[in-house]
XYZ file of C-alpha atoms in Angstrom:
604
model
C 50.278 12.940 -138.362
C 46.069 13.093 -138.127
C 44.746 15.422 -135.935
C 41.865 12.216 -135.095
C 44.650 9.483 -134.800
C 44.205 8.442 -131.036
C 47.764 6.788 -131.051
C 49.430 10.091 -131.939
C 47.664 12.376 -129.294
C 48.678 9.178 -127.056
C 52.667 10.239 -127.433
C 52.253 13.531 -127.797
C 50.762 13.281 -123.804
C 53.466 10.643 -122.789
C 56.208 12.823 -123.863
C 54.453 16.000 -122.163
C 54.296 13.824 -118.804
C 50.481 13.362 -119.049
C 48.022 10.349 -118.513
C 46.431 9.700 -121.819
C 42.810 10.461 -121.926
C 39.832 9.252 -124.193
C 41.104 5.975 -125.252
C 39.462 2.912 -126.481
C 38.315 0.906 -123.892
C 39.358 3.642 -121.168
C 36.232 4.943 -118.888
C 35.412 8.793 -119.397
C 34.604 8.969 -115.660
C 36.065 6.743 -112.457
C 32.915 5.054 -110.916
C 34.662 5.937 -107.273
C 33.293 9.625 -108.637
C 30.259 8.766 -109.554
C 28.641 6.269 -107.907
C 31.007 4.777 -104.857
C 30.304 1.149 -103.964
C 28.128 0.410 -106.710
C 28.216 -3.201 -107.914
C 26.075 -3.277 -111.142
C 25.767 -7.200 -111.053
C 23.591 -6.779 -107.574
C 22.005 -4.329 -109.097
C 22.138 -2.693 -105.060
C 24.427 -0.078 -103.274
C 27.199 -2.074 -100.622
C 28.019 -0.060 -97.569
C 24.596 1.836 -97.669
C 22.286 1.212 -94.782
C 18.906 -0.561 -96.018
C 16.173 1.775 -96.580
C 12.076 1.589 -97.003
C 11.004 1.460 -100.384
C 7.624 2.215 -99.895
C 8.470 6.477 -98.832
C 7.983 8.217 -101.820
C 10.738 10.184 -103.373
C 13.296 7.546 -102.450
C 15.075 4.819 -104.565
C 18.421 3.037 -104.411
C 19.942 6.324 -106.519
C 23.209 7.063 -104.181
C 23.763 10.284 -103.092
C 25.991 12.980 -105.134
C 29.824 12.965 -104.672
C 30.768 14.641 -101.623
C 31.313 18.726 -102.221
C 34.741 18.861 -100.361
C 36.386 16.921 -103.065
C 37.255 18.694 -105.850
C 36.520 17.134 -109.217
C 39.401 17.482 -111.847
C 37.555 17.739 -115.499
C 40.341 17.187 -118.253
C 40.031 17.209 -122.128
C 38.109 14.245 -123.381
C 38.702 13.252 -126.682
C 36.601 11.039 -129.157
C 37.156 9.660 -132.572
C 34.954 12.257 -134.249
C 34.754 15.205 -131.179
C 36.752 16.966 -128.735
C 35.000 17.531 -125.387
C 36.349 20.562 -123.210
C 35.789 21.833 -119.710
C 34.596 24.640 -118.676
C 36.056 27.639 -116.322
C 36.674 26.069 -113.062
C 36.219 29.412 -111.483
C 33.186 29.305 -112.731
C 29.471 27.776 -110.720
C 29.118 24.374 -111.663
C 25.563 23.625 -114.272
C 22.121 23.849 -112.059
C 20.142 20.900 -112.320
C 16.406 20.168 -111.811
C 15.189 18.339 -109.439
C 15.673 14.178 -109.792
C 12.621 12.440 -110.705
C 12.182 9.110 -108.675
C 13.763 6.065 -111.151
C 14.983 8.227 -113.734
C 16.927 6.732 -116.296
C 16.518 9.584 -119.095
C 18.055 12.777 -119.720
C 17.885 15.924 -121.593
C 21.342 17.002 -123.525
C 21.062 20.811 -124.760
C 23.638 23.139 -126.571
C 24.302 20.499 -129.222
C 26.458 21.510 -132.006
C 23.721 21.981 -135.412
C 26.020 19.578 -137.265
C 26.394 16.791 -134.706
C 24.422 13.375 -135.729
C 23.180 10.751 -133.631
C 26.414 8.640 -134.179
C 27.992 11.166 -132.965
C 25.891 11.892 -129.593
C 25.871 8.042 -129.105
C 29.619 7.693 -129.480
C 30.030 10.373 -126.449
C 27.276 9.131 -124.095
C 27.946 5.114 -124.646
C 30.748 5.507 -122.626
C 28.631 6.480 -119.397
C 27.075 3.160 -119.772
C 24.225 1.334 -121.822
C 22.413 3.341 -124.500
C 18.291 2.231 -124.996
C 16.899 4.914 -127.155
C 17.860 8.786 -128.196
C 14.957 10.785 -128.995
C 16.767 14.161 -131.499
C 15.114 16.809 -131.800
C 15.509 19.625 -134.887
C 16.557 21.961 -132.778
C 19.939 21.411 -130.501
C 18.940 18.917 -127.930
C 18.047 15.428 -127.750
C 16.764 12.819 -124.570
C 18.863 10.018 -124.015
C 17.518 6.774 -121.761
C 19.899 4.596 -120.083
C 19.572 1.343 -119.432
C 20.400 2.039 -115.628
C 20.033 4.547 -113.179
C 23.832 5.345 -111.491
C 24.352 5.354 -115.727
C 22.714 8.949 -115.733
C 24.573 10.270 -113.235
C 27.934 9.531 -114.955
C 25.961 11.460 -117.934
C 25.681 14.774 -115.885
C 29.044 14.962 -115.008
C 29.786 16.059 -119.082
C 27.672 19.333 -118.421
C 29.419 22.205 -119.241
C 31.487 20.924 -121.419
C 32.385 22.401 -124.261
C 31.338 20.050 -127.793
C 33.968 20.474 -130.702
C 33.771 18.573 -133.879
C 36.519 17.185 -135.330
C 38.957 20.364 -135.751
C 36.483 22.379 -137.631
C 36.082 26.227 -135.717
C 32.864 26.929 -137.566
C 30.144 27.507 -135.089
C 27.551 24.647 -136.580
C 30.316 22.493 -135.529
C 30.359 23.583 -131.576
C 28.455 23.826 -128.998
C 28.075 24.023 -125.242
C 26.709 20.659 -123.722
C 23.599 21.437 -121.103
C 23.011 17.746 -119.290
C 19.908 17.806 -116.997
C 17.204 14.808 -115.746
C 14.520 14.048 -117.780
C 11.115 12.993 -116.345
C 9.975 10.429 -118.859
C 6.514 8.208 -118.350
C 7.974 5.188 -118.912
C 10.849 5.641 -116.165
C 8.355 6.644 -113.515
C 6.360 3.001 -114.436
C 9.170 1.063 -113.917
C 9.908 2.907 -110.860
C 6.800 2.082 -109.213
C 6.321 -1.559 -110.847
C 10.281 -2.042 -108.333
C 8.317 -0.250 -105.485
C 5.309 -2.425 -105.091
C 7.262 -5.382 -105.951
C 9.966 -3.958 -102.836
C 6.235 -3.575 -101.098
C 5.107 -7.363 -101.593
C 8.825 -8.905 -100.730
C 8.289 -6.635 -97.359
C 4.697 -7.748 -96.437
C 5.618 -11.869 -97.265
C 8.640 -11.301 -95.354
C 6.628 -9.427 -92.259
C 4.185 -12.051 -92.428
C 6.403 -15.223 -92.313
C 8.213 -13.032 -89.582
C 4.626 -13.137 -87.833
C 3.894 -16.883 -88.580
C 7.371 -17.631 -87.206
C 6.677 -16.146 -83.864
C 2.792 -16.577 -83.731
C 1.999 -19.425 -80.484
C 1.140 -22.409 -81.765
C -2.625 -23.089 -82.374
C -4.593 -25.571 -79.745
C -5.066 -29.056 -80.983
C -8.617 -28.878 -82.657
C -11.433 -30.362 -80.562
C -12.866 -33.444 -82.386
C -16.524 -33.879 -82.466
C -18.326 -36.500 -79.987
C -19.214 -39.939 -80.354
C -19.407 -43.024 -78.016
C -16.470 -44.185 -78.957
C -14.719 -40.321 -78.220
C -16.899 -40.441 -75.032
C -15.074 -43.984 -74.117
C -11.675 -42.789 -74.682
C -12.141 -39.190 -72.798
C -13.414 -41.238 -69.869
C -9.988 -43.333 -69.796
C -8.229 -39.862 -70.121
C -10.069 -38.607 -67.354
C -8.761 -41.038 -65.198
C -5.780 -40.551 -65.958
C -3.496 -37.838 -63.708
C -0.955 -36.326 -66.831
C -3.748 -36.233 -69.511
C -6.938 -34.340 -66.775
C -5.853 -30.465 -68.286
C -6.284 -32.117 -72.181
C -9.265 -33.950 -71.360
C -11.184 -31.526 -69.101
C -10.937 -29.226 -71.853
C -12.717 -31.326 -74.277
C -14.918 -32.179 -71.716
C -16.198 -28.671 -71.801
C -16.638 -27.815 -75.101
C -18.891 -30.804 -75.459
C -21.202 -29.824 -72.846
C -20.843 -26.224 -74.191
C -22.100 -27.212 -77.320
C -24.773 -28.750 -76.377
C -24.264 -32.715 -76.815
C -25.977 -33.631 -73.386
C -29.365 -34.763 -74.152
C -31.091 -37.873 -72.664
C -29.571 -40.557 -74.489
C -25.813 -39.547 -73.162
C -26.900 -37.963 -70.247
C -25.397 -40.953 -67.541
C -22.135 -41.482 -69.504
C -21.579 -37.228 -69.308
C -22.187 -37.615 -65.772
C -19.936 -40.552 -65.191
C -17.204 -38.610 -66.680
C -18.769 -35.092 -64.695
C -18.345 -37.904 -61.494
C -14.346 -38.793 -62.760
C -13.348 -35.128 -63.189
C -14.735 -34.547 -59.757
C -12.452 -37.134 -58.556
C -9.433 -35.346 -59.047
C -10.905 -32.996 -56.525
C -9.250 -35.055 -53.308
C -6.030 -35.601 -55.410
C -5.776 -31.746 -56.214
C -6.343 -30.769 -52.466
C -3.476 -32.982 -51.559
C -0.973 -31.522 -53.858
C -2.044 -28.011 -52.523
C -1.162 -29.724 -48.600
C 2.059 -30.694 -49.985
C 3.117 -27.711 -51.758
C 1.663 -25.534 -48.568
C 4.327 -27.928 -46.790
C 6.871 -27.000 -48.568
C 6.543 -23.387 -48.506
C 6.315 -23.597 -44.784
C 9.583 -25.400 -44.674
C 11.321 -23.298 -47.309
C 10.024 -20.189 -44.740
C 11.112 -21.949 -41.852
C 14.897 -22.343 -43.791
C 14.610 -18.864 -44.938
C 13.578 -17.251 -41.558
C 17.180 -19.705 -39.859
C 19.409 -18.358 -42.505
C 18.456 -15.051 -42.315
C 18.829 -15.470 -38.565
C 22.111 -16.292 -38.991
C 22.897 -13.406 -41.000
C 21.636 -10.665 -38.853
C 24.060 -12.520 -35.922
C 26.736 -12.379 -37.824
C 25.993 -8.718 -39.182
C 25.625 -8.328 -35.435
C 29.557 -9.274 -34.960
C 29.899 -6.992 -37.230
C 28.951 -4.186 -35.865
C 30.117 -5.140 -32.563
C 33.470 -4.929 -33.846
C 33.631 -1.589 -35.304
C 32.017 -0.514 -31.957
C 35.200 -1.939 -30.183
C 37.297 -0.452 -32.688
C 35.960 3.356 -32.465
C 36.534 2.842 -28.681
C 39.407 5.335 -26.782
C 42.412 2.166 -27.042
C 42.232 1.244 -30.172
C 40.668 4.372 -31.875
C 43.560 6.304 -30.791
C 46.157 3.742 -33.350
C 44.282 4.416 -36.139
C 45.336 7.064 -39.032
C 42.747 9.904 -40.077
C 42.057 8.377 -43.222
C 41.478 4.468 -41.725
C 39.340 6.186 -39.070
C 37.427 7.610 -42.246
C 37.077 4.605 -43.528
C 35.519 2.705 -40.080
C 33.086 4.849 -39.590
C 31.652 4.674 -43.083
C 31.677 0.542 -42.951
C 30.077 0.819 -39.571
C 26.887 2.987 -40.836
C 26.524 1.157 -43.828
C 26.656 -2.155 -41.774
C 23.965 -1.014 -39.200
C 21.563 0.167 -41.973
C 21.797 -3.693 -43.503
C 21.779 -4.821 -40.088
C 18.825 -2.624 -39.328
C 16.892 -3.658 -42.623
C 17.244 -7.342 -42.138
C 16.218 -6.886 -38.033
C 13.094 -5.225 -40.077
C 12.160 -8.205 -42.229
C 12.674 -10.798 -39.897
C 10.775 -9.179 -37.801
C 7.874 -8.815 -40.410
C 7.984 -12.242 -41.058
C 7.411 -13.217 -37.501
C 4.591 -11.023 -37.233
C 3.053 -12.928 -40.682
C 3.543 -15.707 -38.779
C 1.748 -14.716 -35.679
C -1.475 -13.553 -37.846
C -1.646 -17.145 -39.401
C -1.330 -18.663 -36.085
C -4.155 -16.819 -34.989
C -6.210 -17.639 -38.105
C -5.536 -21.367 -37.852
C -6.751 -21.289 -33.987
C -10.228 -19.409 -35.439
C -11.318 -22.013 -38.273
C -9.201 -25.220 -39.358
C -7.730 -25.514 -42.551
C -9.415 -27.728 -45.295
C -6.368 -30.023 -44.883
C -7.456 -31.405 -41.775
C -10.774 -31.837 -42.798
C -9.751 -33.848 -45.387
C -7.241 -36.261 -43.590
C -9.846 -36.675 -41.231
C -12.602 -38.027 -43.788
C -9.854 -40.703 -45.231
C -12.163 -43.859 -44.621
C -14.371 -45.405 -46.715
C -17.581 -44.718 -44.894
C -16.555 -41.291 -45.217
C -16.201 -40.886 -48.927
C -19.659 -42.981 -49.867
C -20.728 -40.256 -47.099
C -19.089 -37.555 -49.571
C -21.056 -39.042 -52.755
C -24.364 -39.350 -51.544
C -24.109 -35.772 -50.191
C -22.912 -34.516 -53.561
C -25.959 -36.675 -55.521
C -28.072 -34.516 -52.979
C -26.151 -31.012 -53.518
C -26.818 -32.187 -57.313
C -30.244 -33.186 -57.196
C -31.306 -29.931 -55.029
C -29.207 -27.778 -57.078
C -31.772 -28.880 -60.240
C -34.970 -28.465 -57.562
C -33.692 -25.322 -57.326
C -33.066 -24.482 -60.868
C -36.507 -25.225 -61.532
C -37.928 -23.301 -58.900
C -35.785 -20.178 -59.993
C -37.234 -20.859 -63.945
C -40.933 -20.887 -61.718
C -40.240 -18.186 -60.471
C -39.135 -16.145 -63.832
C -41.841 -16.782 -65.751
C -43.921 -15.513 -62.848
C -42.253 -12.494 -62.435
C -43.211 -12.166 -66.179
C -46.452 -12.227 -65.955
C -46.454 -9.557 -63.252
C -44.770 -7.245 -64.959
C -47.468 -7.449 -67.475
C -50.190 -6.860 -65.092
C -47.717 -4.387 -63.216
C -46.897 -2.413 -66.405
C -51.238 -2.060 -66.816
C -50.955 -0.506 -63.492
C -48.407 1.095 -63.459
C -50.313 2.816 -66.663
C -54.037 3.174 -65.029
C -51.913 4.472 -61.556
C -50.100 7.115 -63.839
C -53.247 8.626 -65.694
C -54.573 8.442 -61.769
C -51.857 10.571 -60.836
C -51.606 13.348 -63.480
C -55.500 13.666 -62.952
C -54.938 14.334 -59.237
C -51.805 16.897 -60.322
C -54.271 18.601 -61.979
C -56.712 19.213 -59.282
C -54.831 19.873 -57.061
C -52.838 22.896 -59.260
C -56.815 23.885 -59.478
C -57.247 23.792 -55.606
C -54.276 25.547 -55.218
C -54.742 28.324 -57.527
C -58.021 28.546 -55.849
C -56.681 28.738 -52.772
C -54.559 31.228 -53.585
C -57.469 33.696 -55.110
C -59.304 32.905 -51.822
C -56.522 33.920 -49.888
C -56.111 37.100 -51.905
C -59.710 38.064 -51.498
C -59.428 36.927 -47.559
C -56.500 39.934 -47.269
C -59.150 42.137 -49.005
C -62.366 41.537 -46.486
C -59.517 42.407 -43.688
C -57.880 45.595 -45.119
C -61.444 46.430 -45.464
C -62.394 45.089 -41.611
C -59.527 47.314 -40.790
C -60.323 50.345 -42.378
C -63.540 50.434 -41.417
C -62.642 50.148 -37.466
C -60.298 52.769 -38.217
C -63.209 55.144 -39.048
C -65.609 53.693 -36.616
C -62.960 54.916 -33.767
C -62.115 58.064 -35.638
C -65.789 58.839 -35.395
C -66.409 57.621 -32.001
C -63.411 60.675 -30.964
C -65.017 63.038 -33.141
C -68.447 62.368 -31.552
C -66.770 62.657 -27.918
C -65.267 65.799 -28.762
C -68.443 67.186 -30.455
C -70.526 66.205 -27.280
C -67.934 68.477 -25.353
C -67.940 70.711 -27.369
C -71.547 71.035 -27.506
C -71.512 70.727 -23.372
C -69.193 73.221 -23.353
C -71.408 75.710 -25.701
C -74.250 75.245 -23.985
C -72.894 75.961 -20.629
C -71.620 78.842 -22.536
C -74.958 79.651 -23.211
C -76.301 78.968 -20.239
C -74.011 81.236 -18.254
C -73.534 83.993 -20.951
C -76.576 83.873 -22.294
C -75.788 83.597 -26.351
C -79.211 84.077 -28.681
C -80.191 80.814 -30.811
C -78.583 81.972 -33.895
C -75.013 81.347 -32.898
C -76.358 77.965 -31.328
C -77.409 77.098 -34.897
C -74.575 78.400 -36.326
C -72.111 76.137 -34.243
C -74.439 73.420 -34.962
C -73.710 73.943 -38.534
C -70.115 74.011 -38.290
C -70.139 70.522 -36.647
C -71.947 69.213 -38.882
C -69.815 70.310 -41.458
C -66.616 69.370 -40.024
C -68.488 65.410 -39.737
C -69.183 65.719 -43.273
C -65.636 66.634 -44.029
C -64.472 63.392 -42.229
C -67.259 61.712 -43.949
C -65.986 62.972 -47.389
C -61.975 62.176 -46.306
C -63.038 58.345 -45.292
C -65.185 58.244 -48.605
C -61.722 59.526 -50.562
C -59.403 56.697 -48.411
C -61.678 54.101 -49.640
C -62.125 55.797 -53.097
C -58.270 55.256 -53.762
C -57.880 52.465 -55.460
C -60.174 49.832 -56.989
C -59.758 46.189 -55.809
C -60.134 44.453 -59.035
C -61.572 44.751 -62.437
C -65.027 43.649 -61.164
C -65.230 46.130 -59.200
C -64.192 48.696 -61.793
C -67.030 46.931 -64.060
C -69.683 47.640 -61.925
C -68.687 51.439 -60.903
C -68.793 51.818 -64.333
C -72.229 50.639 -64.598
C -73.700 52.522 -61.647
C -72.448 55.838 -63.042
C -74.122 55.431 -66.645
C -77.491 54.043 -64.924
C -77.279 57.507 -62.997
C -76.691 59.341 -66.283
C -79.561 57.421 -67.780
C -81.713 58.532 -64.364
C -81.587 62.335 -64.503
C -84.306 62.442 -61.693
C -82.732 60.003 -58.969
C -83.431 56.606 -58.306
C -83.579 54.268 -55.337
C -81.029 52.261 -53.980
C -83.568 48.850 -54.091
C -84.474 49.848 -58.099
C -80.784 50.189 -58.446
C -79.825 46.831 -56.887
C -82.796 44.903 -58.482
C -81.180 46.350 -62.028
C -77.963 45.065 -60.710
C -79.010 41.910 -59.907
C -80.399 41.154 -63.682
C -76.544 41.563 -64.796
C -75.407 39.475 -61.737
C -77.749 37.301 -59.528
C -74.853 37.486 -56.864
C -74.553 40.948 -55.962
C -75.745 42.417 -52.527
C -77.093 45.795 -51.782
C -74.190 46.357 -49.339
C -71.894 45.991 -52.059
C -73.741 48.714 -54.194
C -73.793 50.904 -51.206
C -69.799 50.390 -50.831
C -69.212 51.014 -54.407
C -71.612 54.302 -54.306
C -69.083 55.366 -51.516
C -66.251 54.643 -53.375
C -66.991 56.485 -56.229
C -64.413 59.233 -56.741
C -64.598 63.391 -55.398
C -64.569 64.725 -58.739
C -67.926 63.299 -59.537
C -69.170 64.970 -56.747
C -67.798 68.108 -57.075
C -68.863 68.318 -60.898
C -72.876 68.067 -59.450
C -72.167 70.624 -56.339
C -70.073 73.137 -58.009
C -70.845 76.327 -58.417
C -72.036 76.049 -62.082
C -74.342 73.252 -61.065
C -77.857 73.103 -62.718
C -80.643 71.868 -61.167
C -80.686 68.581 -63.204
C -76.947 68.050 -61.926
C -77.947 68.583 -58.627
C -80.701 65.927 -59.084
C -78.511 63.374 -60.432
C -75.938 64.035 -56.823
C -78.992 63.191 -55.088
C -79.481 59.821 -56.953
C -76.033 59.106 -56.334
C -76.263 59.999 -51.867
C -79.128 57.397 -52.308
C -82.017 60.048 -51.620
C -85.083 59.815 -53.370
C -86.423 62.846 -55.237
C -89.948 63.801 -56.223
């Protein structure tokens, strides 16, 4: 018997009780395993919920089998190979990651001797065959004409290849099935996404046409003959809304000029018309509102009496006779129907009661100012509607006095803001100029007021001394009193006399010197500074002394301002030191000179 004879391995597995395997014409793989619910001729998925095509990474490639069902691999057998499984104890093959539309994939762990024929006899079986792309080395890509088709493909990875019955190792081989990314897949891939993308947005948009409002009639253009015809519709009480509108878009536009000016406002005249007939249907609709509350406010009424019975009866049935007959449960049961009865009865008490109070405000409204109703059944006659017209051809005529008065009056307001805006420019210059001056006048002021603070510090200081002297004089004078009735009594010689005298007069100095040292603390300002300054150099320049008048006419060369009180005060406020440097001990003559200049005493 041949080892490749498919009818022979057919017996041999019906008399061993096994389904025969690798037929002709018999599927390698059920389609239940591979791809369940797939119907190839509508090239779609049944019993899959729609998805979007547009998310990327998505296509209409099912899902893998579920992993709680175990898949059985057998023995496959071919004319020309032997396929067989692997180690079910063993992890299944890894695969890569499936490219979106991918129709290609990459078989490894070919046998060295195996030939295309051979490959294309054990993959046409998992469906359509396009092109297989062999390599010299053991592994090829194979591209379906289908995508579930590849799937069907991995299931024969790791599976053993065997050729024929040969054990030689060129002849064997373990099968590695993975997905391929090819170019040509992903193209097609996203040529069936954007043509999924424009059957979505034609659908979505006759979905919008469908339920888009329907457009308004278009507005056709005027003429005499349009005018004549919107005139009629005008008239006419079921075609006003269609013809008003029309109405307005013409005199929006701009088709009122001179020529059609009394035919617009005949049909301005009809449209006003309707006016009357609008303000009746308002009466007559107000009627019936005011009858349907009248109806409303009787039934409800009515229900609040009989809600009243209500109540009233499960008041006479939680009284002692009949309260007494009742079970705990049915007692229960009362009381709960009679709260819930006088909170409904309660409610509609509430709203009636609202509504009569509505109707007591309106009653007091109609007794302050009639309704337009009555003014308009009054003014029913004839008289009274020419009346009505000639008023409105006066309302009309002074609303256009007035709309050229108001135009008048724009285009003067114009022209003052011209003139106001050159005033408004002279009156700001105006006011930055007076801004200025008066920061000047204030910083003035405020150096006046400085210098006024000065003049009385100094007004001060000087009283202080004058009374400080004036007690120093009283006590010299008794002193003096007292010495010479000392004297007097005593008899003292003339040298002690002289001798107090001295003393006194060196004790006024001393105050004169302490009052010269007050002032002498601190200079006023820089001017002042300035000119001590000067007066000590023109001393140093004068060895021999000078006078106060040659000293104040020098002064007054540098500034025509200065007083000879001023050089006086500054001579007193020059400091101790000074002094002491020309009185010391070590003093020369030419020092002491130069003190005299500076006490003001002339020296020869």
């Amino acid at each position: 018997m041949s080892v490749t004879d498919p009818t022979a391995w057919a017996t041999a597995m019906n008399n061993l009780g096994m389904v025969p395997v690798g037929l002709p014409g018999q599927q390698l793989v059920s389609d239940s395993i591979c791809v369940p619910g797939f119907d190839p001729g509508l090239n779609m998925m049944t019993g899959i919920t729609p998805i979007n095509p547009m998310i990327p990474g998505l296509g209409l490639v099912p899902p893998p089998p579920p992993t709680e069902v175990a898949v059985v691999k057998e023995i496959i057998h071919c004319k020309s190979c032997t396929l067989f499984p692997q180690n079910p104890n063993l992890p299944p093959p890894s695969t890569r990651e499936r490219p979106p539309g991918c129709k290609t994939v990459f078989v490894g762990g070919l046998p060295e001797n195996a030939t295309e024929e051979i490959i294309q006899e054990v993959f046409e079986q998992c469906g359509d065959i396009t092109a297989i792309r062999k390599s010299k080395k053991n592994f090829c890509h194979i591209r379906f004409a289908e995508e579930f088709m590849v799937d069907k493909a991995i299931y024969l990875s790791g599976y053993r290849m065997r050729l024929g019955s040969s054990t030689d190792k060129k002849d064997s081989g373990r099968l590695h099935v993975d997905f391929a990314q090819a170019r040509d897949d992903f193209y097609e891939w996203e040529c069936k996404q954007r043509m999924r993308a424009r059957e979505e947005r034609h659908r979505r948009k006759l979905e919008e046409d469908r339920l888009r409002p329907p457009s308004p009639p278009a507005i056709m253009h005027y003429s005499e003959h349009e005018a004549a015809l919107l005139a009629d519709k005008l008239k006419d009480d079921s075609k006003f809304s269609e013809a008003i509108t029309v109405l307005l878009s013409w005199i929006e536009r701009g088709e009122v000029n001179r020529r059609s000016a009394n035919q617009f406002y005949s049909m301005v005249q009809s449209a006003n018309s309707h006016v009357r007939r609008l303000m009746n249907e308002k009466a007559t609709h107000e009627q019936e509102m005011e009858e349907a509350k009248e109806n409303f406010k009787n039934a409800l009424t009515g229900i609040l009496t009989q809600f009243e019975q209500i109540v009233a009866v499960f008041n006479a049935s939680t009284r002692q006779k009949a309260w007494d007959h009742f079970s705990k449960a049915q007692r229960k049961n009362i009381d709960i129907w009679r709260k819930h009865s006088e909170e409904l009865r309660n409610a509609q008490s509430e709203q009636l009661m609202g509504i009569r109070r509505e109707e007591e405000m309106e009653m007091s409204d109609d007794e302050n100012c009639d309704s337009p109703t009555k003014k308009m059944r009054v003014d029913e006659s004839a008289l009274a509607a020419q009346a009505y017209a000639l008023k409105e051809e006066n309302d009309s005529l002074r609303w256009q006095l007035d709309a050229y008065r108001n135009e008048v009056e724009l285009l003067k307001q114009e022209k003052e803001q011209l003139f106001r805006t050159e005033e408004t420019v002279t009156k700001d210059q105006q006011l930055q100029f007076l801004q200025q001056t008066m920061q000047g006048m204030q910083q003035q002021l405020l150096t006046i007021q400085e210098e006024l603070n000065n003049k009385k510090s100094e007004l001060e200081q000087a009283k202080e001394e004058q009374s400080h002297t004036q007690a120093l004089l009283k006590v010299l004078q008794e002193q003096l009193k007292g010495t010479k009735e000392m004297v007097e009594t005593n008899g003292h010689s003339p040298e002690d006399t002289n001798e107090i005298n001295v003393l006194t007069v060196a004790l006024v100095n001393q105050d004169r010197e302490n009052n010269i040292e007050k002032r002498s603390q601190g200079l006023k300002s820089e001017k002042e500074a300035l000119l001590i300054g000067i007066i000590s150099t023109f001393l140093h320049v004068h060895p021999f002394g000078a006078n106060i008048e040659y000293l104040w006419s020098y002064m007054q060369q540098l500034d025509s301002k200065i007083s000879a009180n001023e050089i006086e005060m500054l001579l007193m406020r020059l400091p101790r030191m000074f002094k002491q440097e020309f009185t010391g001990v070590g003093a020369t003559l030419e020092k002491r000179w130069k003190l005299c200049a500076f006490e003001g005493i002339k020296t020869t």
